[in-house]
mmCIF file with all atom_site columns, C-alpha atoms in Angstrom:
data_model
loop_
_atom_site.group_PDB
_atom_site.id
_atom_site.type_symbol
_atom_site.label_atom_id
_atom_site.label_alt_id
_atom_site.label_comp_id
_atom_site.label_asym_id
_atom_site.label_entity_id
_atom_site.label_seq_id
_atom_site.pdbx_PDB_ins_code
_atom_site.Cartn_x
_atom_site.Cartn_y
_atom_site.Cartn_z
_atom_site.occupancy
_atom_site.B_iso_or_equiv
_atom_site.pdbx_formal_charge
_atom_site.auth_seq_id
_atom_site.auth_comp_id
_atom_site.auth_asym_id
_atom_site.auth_atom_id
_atom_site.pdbx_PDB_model_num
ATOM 1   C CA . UNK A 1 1   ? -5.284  -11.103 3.075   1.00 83.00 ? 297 UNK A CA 1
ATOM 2   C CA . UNK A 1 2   ? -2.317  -8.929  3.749   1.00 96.00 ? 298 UNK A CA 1
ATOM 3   C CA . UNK A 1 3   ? -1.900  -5.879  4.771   1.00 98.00 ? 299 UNK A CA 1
ATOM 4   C CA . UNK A 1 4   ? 0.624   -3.243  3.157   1.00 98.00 ? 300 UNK A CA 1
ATOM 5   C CA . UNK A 1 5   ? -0.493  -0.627  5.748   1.00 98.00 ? 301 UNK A CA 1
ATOM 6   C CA . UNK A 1 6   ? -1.867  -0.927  8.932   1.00 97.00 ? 302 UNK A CA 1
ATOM 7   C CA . UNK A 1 7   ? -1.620  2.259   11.115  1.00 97.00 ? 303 UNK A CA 1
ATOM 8   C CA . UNK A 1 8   ? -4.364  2.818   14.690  1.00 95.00 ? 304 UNK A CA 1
ATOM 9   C CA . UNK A 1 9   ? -4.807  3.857   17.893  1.00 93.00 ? 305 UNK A CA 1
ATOM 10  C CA . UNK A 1 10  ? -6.087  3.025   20.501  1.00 90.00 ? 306 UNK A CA 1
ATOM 11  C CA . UNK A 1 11  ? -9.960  5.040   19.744  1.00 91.00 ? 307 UNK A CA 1
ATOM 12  C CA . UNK A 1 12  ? -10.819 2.365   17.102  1.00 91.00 ? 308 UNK A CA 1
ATOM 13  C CA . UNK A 1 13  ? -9.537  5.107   14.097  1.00 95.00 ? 309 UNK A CA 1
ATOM 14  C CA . UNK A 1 14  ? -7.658  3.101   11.227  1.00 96.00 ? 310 UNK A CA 1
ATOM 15  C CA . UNK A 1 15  ? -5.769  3.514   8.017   1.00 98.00 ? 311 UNK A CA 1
ATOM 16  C CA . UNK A 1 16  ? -4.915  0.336   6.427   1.00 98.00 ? 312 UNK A CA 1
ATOM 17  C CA . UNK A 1 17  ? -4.187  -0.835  2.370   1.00 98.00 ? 313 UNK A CA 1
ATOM 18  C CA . UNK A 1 18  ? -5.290  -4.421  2.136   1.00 98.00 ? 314 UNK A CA 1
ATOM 19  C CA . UNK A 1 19  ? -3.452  -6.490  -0.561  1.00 98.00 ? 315 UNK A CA 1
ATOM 20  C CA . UNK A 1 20  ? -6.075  -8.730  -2.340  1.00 98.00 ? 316 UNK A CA 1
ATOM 21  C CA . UNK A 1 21  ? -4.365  -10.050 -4.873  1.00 97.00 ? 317 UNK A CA 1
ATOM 22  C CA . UNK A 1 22  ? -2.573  -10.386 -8.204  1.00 97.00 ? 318 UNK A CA 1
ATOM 23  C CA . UNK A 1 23  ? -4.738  -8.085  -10.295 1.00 96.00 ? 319 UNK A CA 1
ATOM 24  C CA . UNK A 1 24  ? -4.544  -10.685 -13.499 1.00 95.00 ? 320 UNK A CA 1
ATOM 25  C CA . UNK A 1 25  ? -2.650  -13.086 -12.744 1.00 95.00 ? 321 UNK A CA 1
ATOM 26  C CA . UNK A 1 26  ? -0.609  -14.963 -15.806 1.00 93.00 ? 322 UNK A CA 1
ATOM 27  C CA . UNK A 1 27  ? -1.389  -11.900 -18.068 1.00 93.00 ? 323 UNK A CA 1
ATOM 28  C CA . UNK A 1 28  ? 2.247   -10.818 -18.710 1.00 92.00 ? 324 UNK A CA 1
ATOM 29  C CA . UNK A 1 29  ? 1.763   -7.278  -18.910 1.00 92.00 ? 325 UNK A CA 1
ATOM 30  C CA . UNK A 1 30  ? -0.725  -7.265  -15.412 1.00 94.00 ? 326 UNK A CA 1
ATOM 31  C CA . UNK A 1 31  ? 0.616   -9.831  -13.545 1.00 95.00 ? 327 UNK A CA 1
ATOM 32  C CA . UNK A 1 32  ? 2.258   -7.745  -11.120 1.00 96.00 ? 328 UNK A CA 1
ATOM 33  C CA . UNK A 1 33  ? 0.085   -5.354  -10.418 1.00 97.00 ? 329 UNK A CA 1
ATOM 34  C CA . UNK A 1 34  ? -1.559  -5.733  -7.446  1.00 98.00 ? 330 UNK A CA 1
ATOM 35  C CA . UNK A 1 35  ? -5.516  -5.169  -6.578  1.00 98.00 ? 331 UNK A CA 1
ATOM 36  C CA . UNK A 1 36  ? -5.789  -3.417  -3.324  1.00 98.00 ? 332 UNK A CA 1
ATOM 37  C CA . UNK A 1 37  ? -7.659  -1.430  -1.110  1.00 98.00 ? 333 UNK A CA 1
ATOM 38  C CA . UNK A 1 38  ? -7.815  1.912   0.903   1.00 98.00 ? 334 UNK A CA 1
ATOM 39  C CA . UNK A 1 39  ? -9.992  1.059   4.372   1.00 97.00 ? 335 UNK A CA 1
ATOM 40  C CA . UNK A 1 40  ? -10.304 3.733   6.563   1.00 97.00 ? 336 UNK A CA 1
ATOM 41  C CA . UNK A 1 41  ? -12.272 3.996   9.674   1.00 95.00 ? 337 UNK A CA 1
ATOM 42  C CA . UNK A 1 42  ? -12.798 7.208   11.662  1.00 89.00 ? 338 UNK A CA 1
ATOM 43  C CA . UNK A 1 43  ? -15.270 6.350   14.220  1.00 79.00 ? 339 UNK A CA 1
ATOM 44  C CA . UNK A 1 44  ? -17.545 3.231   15.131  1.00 78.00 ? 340 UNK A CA 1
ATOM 45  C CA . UNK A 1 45  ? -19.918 4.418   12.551  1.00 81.00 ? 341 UNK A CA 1
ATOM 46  C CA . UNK A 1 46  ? -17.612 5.382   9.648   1.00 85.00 ? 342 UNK A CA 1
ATOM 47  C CA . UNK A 1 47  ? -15.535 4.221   7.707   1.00 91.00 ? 343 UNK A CA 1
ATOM 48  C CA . UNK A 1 48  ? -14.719 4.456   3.711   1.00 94.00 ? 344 UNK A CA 1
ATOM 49  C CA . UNK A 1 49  ? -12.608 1.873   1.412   1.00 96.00 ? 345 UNK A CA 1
ATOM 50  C CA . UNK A 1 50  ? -11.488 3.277   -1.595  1.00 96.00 ? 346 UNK A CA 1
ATOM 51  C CA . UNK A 1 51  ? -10.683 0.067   -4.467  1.00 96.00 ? 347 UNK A CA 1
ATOM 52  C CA . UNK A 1 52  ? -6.930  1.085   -6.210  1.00 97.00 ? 348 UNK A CA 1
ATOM 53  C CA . UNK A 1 53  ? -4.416  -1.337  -8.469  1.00 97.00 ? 349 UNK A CA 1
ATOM 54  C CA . UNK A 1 54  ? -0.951  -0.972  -6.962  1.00 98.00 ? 350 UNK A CA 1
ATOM 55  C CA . UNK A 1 55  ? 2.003   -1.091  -9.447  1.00 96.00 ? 351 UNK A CA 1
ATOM 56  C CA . UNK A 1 56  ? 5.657   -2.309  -8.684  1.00 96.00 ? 352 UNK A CA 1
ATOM 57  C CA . UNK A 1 57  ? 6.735   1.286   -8.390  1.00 96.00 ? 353 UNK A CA 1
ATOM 58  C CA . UNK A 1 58  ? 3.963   2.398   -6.186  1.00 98.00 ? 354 UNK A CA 1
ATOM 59  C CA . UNK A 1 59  ? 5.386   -0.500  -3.931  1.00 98.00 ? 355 UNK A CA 1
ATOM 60  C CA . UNK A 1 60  ? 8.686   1.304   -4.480  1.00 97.00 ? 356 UNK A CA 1
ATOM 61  C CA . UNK A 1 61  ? 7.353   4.994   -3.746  1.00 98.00 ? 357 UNK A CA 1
ATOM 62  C CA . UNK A 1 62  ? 5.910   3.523   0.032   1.00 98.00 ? 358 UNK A CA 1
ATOM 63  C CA . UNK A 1 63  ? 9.346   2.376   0.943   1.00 97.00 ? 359 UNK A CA 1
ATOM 64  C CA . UNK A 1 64  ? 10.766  6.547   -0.205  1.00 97.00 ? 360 UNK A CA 1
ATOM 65  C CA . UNK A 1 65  ? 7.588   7.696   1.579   1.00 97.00 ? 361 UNK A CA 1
ATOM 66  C CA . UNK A 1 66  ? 8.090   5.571   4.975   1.00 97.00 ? 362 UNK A CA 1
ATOM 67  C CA . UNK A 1 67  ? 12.038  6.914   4.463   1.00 96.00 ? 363 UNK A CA 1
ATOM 68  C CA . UNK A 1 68  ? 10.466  10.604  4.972   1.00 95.00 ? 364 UNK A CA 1
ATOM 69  C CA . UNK A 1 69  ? 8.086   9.930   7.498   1.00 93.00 ? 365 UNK A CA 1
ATOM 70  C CA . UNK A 1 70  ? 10.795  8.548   9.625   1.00 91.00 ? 366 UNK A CA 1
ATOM 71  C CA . UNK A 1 71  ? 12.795  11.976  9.084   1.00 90.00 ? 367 UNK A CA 1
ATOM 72  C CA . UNK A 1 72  ? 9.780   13.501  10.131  1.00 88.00 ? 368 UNK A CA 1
ATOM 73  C CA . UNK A 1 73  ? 8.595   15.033  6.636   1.00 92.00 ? 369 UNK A CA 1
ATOM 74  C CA . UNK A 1 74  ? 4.908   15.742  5.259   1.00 95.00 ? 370 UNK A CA 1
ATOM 75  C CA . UNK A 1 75  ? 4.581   13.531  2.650   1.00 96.00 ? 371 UNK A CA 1
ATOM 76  C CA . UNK A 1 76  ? 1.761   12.515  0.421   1.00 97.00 ? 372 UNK A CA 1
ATOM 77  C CA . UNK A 1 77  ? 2.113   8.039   -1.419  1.00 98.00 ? 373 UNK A CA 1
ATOM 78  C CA . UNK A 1 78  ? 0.168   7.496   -4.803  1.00 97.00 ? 374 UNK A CA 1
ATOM 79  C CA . UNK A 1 79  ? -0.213  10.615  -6.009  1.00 93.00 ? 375 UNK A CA 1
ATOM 80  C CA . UNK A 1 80  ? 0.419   10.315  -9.913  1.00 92.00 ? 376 UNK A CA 1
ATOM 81  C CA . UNK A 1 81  ? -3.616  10.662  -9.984  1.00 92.00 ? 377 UNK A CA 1
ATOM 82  C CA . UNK A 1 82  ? -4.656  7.812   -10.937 1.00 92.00 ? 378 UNK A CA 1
ATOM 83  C CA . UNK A 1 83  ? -5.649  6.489   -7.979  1.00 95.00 ? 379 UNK A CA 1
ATOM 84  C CA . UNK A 1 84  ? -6.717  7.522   -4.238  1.00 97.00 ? 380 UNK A CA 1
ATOM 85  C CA . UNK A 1 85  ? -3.755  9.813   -2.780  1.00 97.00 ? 381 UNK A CA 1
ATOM 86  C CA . UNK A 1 86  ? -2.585  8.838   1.051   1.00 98.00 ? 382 UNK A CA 1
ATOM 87  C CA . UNK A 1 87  ? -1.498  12.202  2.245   1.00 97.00 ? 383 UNK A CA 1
ATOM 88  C CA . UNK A 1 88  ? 0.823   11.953  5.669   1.00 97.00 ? 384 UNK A CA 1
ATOM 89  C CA . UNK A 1 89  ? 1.902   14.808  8.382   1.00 95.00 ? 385 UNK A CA 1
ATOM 90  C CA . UNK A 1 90  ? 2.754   14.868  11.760  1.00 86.00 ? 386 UNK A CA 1
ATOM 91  C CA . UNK A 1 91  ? 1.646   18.370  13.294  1.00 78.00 ? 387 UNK A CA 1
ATOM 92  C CA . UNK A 1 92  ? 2.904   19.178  16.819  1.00 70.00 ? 388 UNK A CA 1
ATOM 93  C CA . UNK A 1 93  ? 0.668   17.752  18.488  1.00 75.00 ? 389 UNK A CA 1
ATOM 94  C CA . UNK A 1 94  ? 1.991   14.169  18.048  1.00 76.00 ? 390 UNK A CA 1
ATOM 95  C CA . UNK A 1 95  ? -1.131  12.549  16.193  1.00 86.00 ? 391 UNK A CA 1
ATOM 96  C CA . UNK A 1 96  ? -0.272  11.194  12.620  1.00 94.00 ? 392 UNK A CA 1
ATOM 97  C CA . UNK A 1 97  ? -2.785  12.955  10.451  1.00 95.00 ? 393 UNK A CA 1
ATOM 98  C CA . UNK A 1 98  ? -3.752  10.764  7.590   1.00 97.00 ? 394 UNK A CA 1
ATOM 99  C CA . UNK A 1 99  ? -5.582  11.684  4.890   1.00 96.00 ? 395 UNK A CA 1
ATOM 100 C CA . UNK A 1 100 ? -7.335  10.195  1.536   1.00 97.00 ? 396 UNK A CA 1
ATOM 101 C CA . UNK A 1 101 ? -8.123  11.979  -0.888  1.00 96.00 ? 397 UNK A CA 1
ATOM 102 C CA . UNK A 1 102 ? -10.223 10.104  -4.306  1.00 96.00 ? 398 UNK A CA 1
ATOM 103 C CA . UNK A 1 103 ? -9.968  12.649  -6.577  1.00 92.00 ? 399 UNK A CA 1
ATOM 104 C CA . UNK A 1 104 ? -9.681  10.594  -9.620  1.00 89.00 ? 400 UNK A CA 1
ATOM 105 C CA . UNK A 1 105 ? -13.159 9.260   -9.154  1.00 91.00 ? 401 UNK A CA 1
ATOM 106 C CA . UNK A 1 106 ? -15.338 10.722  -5.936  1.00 91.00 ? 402 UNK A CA 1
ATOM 107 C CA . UNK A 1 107 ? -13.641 13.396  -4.877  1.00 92.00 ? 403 UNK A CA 1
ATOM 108 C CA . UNK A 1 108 ? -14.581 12.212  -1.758  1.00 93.00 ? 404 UNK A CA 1
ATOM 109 C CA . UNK A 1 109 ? -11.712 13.387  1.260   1.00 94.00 ? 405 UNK A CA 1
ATOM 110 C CA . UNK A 1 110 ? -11.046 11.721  4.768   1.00 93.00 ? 406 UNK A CA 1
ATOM 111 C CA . UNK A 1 111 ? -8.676  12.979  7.115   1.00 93.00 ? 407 UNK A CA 1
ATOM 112 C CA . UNK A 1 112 ? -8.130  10.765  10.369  1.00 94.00 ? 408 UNK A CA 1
ATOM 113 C CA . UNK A 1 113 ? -5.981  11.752  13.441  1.00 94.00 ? 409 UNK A CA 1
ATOM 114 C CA . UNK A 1 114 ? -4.078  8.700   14.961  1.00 95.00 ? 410 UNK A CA 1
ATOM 115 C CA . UNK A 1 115 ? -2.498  8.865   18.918  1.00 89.00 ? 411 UNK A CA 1
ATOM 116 C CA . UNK A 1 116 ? -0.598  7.559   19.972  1.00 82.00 ? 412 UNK A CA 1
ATOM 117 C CA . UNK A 1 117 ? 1.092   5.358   17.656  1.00 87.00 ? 413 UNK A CA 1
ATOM 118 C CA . UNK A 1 118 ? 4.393   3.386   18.700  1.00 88.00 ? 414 UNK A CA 1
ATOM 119 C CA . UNK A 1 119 ? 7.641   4.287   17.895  1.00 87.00 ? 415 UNK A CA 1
ATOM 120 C CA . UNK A 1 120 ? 8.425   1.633   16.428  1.00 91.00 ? 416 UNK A CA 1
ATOM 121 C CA . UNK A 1 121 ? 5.246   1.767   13.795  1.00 93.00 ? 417 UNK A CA 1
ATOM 122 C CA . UNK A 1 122 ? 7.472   2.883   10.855  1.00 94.00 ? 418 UNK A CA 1
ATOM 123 C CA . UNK A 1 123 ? 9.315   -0.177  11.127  1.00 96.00 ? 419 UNK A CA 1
ATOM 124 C CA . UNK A 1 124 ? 6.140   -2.211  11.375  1.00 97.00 ? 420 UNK A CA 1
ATOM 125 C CA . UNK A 1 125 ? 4.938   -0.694  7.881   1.00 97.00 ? 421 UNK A CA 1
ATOM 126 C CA . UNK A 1 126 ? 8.227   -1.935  6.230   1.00 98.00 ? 422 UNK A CA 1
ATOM 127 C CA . UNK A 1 127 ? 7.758   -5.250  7.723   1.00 98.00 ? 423 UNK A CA 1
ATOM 128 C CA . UNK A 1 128 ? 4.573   -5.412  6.428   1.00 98.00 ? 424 UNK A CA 1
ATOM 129 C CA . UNK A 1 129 ? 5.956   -4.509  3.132   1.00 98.00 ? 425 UNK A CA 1
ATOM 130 C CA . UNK A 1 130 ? 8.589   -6.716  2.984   1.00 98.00 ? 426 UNK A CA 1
ATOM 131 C CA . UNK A 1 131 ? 5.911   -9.549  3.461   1.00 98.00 ? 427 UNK A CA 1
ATOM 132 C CA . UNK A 1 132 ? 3.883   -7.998  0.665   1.00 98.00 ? 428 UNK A CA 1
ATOM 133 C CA . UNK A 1 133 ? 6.701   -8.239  -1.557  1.00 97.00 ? 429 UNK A CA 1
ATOM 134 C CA . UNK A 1 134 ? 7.617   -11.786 -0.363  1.00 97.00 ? 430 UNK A CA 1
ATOM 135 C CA . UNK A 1 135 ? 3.874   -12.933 -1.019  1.00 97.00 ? 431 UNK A CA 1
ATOM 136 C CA . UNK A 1 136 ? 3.956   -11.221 -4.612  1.00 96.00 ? 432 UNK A CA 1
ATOM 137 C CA . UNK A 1 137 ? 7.086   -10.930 -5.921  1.00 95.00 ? 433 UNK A CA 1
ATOM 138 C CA . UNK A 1 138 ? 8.141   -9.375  -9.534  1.00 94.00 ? 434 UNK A CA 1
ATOM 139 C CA . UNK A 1 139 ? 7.786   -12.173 -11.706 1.00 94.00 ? 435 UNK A CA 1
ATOM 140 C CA . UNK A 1 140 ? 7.576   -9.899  -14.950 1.00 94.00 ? 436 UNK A CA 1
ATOM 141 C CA . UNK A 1 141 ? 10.658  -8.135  -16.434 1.00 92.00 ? 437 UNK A CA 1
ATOM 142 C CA . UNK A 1 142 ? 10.805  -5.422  -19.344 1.00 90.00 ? 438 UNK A CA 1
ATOM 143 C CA . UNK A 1 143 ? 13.410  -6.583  -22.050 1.00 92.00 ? 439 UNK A CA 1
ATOM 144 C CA . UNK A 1 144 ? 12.814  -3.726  -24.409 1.00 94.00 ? 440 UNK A CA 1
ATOM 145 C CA . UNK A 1 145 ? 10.218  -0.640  -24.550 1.00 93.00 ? 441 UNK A CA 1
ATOM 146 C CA . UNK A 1 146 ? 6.928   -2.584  -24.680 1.00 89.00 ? 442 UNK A CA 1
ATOM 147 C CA . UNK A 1 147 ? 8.349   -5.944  -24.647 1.00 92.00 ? 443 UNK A CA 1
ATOM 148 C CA . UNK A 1 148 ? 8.062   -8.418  -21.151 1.00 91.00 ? 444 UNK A CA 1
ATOM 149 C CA . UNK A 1 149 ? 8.859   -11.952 -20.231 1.00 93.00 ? 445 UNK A CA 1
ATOM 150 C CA . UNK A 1 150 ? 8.766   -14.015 -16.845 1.00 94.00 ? 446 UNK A CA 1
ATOM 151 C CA . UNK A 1 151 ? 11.589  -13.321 -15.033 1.00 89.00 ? 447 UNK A CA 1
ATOM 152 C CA . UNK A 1 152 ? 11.630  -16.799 -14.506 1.00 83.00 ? 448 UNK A CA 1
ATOM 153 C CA . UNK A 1 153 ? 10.044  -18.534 -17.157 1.00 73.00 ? 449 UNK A CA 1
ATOM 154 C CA . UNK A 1 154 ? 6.341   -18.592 -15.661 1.00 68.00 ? 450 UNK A CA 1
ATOM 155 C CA . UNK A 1 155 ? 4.620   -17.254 -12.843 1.00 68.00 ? 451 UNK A CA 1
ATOM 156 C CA . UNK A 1 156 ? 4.368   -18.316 -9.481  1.00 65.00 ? 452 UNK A CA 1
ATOM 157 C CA . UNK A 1 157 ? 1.055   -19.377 -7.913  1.00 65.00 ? 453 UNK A CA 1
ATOM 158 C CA . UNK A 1 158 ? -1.029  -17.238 -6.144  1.00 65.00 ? 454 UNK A CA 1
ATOM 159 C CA . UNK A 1 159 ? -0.515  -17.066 -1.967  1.00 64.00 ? 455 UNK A CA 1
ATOM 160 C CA . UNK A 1 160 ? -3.543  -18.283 -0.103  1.00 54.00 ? 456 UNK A CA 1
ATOM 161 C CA . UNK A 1 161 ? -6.382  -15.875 0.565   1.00 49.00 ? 457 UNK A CA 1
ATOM 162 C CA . UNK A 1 162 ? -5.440  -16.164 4.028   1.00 43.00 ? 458 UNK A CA 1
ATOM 163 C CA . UNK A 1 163 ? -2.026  -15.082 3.729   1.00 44.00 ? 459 UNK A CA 1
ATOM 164 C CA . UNK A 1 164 ? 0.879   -17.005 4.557   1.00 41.00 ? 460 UNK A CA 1
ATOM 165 C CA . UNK A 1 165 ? 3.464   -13.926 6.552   1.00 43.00 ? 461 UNK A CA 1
ATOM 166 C CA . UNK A 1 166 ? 0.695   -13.120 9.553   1.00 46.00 ? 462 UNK A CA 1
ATOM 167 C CA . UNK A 1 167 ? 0.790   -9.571  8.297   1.00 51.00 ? 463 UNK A CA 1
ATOM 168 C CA . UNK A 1 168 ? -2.965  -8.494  8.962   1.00 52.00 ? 464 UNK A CA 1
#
């Protein structure tokens, strides 16, 4: 299992999107959409995971979103409403406040703090995604409005459950 996002401290708080696979696999117009979810723990007693289905541009929007947290920007990643929302700011007090928000189906809300975190844990998230995109590449290409073919004339199996990059 990989993980897009893996942000926590040292308290045992966590915010981490775990990739678990194609979401249908050799269905042309699903294949590369991804079936994921939200985990989030806040304490040794709570925690929430939120199920979502990522699609190639939501993989797309957390590369623009990790570009504005490293400029030091609120931001919020997956918020077309369809899914869970991941809402990001860094107040002054130098915690990562993470919040998600399930409107489209609970309306349930979690906000964690996370301190310290490394400096170097933006760069860690696009490793991570790089590996995500390595494991599960596009394999299905738009030709025309509504019409899609293997980019390279089938798909490619499926990347042990286990994962193959060490991204956990």
């Amino acid at each position: 299992m990989l993980n897009l996002i893996h942000l926590a401290d040292d308290s045992g708080r966590s915010v981490s999107v775990r990739i678990l696979g194609r979401a249908q696999p050799g269905i042309l117009t699903g294949h590369d959409f991804l079936d994921a979810e939200i985990v989030v723990t806040a304490g040794e007693n709570l925690g929430a995971t939120f199920p979502v289905t990522l699609l190639p541009e939501d993989l797309e929007d957390w590369e623009e979103t990790l570009a504005r947290l490293e400029a030091g920007e609120p931001t919020r990643w997956l918020d077309s409403g369809r899914t869970p929302s991941v809402e990001f700011d860094s107040p002054t007090t130098g915690a990562l406040l993470v919040s998600v928000r399930d409107e489209p189906a609970t309306g349930a809300a979690v906000t964690v703090p996370l301190t310290p975190l490394p400096p170097t844990w933006t760069a860690d998230q696009r490793r991570r995604l790089a590996g995500v995109r390595e494991a599960y590449p596009q394999e299905v290409v738009e030709t025309s409005l509504g019409a899609y073919e293997w980019r390279h004339g089938h798909p490619t199996a499926e990347p042990e459950a286990t994962g193959r990059s060490g991204l956990s």
